[in-house]
Coordinates of C-alpha atoms and ligand atoms in Angstrom, one line a residue:
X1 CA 109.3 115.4 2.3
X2 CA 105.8 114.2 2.6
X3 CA 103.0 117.4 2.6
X4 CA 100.3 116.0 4.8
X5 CA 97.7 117.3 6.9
X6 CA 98.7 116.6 10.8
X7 CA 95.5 115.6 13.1
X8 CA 97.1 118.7 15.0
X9 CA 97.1 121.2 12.1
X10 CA 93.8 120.0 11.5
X11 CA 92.9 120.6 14.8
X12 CA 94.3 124.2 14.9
X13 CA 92.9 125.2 12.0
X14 CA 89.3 124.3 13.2
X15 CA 89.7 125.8 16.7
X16 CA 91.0 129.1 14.9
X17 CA 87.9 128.9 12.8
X18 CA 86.0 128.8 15.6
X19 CA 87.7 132.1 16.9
X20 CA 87.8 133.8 14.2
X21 CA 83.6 133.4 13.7
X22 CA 83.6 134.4 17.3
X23 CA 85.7 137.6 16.8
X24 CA 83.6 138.7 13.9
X25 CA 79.9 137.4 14.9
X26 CA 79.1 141.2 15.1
X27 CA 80.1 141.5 11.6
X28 CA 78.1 138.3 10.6
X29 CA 75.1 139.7 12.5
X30 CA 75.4 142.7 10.8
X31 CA 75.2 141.1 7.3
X32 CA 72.3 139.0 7.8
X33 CA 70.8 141.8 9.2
X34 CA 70.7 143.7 6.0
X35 CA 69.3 141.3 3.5
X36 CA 68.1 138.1 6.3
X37 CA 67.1 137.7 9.7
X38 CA 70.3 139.1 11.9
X39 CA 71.5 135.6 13.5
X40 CA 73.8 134.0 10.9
X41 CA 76.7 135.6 13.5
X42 CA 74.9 134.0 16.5
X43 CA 74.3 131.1 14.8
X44 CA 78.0 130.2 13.7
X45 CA 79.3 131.2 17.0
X46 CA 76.8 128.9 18.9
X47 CA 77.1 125.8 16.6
X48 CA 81.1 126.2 16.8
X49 CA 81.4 127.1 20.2
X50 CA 79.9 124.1 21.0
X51 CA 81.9 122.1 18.2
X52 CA 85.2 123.5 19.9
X53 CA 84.2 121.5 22.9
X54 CA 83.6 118.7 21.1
X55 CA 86.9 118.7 20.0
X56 CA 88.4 118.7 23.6
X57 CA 86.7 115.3 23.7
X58 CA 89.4 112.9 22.1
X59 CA 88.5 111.7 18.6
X60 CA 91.1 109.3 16.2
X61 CA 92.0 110.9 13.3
X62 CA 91.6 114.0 11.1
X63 CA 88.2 113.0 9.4
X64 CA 86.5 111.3 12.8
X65 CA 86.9 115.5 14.1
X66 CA 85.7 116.8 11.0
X67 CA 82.4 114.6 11.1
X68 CA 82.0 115.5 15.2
X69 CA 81.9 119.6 13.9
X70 CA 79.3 118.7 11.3
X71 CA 77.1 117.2 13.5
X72 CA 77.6 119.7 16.1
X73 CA 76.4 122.2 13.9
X74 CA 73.6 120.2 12.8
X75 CA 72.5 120.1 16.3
X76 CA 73.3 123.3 17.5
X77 CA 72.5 125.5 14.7
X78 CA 68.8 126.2 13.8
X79 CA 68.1 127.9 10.1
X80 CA 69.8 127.6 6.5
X81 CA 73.6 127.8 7.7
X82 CA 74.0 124.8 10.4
X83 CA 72.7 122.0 8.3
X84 CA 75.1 123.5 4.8
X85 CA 78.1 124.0 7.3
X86 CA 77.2 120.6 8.9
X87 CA 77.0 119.1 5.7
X88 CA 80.3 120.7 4.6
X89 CA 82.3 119.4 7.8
X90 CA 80.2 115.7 7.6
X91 CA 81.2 115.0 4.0
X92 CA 84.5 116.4 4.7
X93 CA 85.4 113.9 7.5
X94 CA 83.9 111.0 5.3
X95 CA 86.2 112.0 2.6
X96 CA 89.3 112.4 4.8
X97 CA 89.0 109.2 6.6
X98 CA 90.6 108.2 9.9
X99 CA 94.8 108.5 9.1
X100 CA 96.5 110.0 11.3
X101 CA 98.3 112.6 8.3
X102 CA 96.6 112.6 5.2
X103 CA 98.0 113.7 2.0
X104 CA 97.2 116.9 0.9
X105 CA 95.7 115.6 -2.6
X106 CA 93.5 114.2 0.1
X107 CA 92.6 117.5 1.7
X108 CA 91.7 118.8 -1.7
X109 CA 89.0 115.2 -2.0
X110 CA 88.1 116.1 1.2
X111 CA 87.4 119.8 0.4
X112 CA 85.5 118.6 -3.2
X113 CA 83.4 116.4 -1.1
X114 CA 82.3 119.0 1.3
X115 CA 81.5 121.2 -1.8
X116 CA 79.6 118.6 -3.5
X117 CA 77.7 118.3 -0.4
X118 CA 76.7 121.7 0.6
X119 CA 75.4 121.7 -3.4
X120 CA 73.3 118.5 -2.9
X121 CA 71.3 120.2 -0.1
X122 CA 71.1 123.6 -1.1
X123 CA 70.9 123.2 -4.7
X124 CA 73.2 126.6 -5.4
X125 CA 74.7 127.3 -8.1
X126 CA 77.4 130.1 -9.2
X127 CA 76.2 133.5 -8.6
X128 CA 73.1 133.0 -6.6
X129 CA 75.0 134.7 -3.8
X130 CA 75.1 132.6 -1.0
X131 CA 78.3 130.6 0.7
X132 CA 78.8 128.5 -2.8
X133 CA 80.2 131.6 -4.4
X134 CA 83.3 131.5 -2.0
X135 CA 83.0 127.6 -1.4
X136 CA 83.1 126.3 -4.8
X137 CA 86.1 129.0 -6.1
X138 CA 88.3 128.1 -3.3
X139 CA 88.3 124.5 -3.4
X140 CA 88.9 125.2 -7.3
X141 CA 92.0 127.2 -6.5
X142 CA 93.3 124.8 -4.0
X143 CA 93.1 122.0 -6.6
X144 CA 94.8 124.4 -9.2
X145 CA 97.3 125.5 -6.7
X146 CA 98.1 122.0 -5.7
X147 CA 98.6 120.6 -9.3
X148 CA 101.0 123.6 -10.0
X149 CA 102.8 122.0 -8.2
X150 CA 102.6 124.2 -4.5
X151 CA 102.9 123.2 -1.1
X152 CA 99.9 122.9 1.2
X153 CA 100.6 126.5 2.9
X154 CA 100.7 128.1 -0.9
X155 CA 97.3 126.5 -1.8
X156 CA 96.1 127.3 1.2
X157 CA 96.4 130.9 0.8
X158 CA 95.4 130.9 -2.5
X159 CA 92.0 129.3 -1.6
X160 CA 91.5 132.1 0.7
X161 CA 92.6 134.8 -2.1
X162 CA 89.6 132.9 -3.9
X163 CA 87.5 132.7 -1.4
X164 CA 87.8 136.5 -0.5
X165 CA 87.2 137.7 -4.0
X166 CA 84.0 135.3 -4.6
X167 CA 82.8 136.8 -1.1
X168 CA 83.6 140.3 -2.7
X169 CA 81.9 139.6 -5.7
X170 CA 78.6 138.8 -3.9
X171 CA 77.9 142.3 -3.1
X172 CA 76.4 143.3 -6.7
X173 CA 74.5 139.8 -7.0
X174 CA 70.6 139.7 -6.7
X175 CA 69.8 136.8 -3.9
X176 CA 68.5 133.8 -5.7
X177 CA 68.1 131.1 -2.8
X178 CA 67.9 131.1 0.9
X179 CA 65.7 134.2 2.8
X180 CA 68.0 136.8 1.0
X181 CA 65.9 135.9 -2.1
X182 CA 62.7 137.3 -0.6
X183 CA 63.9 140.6 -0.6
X184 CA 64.6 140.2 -4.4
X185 CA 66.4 143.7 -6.2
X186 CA 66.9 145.0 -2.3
X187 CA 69.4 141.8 -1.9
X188 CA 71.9 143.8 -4.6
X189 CA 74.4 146.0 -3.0
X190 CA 75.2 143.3 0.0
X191 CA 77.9 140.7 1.1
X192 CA 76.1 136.9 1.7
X193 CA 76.8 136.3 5.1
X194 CA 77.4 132.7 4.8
X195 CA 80.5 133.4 2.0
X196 CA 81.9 135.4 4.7
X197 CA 81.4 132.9 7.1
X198 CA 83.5 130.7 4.1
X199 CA 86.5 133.2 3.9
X200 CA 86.9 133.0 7.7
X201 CA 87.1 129.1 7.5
X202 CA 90.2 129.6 4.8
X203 CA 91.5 133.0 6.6
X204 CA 91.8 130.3 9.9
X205 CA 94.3 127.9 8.0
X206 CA 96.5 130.5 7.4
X207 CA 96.2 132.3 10.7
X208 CA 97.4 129.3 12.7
X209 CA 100.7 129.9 11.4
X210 CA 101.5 126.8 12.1
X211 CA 103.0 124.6 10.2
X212 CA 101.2 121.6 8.2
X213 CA 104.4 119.5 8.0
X214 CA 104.5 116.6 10.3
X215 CA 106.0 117.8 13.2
X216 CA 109.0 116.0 15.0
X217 CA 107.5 113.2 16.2
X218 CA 104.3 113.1 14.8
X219 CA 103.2 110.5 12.7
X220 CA 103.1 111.4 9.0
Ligands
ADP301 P1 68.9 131.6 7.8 O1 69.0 132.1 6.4 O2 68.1 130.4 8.0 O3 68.6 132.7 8.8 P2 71.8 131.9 8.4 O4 71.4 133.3 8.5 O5 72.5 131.3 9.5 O6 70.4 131.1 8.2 O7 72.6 131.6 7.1 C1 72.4 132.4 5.9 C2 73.4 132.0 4.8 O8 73.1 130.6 4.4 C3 73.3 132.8 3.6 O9 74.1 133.9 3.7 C4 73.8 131.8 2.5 O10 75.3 131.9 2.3 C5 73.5 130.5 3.1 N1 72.5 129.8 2.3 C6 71.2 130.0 2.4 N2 70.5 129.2 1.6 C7 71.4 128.5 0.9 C8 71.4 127.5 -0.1 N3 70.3 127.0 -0.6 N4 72.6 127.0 -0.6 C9 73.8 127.5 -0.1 N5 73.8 128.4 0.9 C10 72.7 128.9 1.3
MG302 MG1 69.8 134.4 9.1

């Protein structure tokens, strides 16, 4: 059985991204209040709002939808997060190319890329508390999972195990880039925003409970 990532799963999994920043934009707000400016929640929602309806327009193939959210967010979003995100999605859809049902060994290039990419512009590394420290140990544990030998679903899930505890382990890091750095020692003792905004991105694959077989029908 072929383990491949449907244009609709893909599709699904964005949209519920989408929702899920949506649903916790307070939360978002509420942790760039305390160590940035208070809009990272209003940011995301407005950059993927607006990149959900770019997806009702038709697009062919997984990584052609991926490229139209990153430069959705490039437009929408103002500050650190929309070009990072934008990046993310841009290098993503580059990676994944234009088949209808990539392999999942494609998803995890795809994901590497995006990584990569967020690195190249922000120049963060591990444990300067910003989206990376969620970003860079999830798409290490989907690889990992992956090469153990799991299906998409289980190295799914384990990216967003990763992802939650590198967002968790933010909270005692001192802020070394982005505005969270200007408050220096008063940065400890916070979640990064813009990690949490990464664990919802993960949390979305596995909350479409749908499954990223090729359905009946669809090509694969
Ligand atoms: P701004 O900081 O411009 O107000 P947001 O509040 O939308 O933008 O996003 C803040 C988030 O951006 C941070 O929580 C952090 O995760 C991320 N971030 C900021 N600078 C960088 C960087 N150089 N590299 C990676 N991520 C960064
Ligand atoms: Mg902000």
């Amino acid at each position: 059985m072929t383990n491949c990532v449907t244009m609709t799963a893909l599709d699904a999994w964005l949209r519920a991204f989408a929702r899920l920043v949506a649903e916790n934009e307070d939360e978002l707000t509420r942790l760039d209040a305390a160590i940035g400016d208070a809009d990272h929640g209003a940011n995301m929602n407005r950059g993927l709002t607006a990149a959900a309806a770019a997806l009702d327009e038709p697009a062919a193939g997984g990584g052609p939808r991926l490229t139209k959210v990153g430069m959705t967010l490039i437009s929408t979003v103002g500050g650190a997060s929309g070009p990072l995100f934008g990046t993310f999605f841009l290098r993503m859809g580059t990676a994944l190319g234009d088949q209808d049902a990539p392999a999942v060994e494609t998803l995890a290039t795809a994901l590497r890329a995006g990584l990569a990419g967020v690195v190249q512009r922000g120049k963060a590394e591990a444990g300067d508390k910003t989206m990376y420290d969620a970003l860079a140990p999830a798409v290490e544990a989907f690889e990992a999972a992956l090469a153990a030998g799991e299906p998409l679903a289980g190295a799914l899930a384990a990216a967003s195990k990763a992802a939650d505890d590198g967002c968790a382990a933010t909270i005692p890091l001192l802020a070394r880039k982005g505005r969270a750095s200007y408050l220096g020692e008063r940065s400890v003792g916070h979640q990064d925003p813009g990690a949490t905004t990464v664990c919802l991105f993960f949390r979305a694959a596995l909350d479409t409970g749908i499954d990223f077989e090729p359905a009946a029908g669809e090509a694969g």
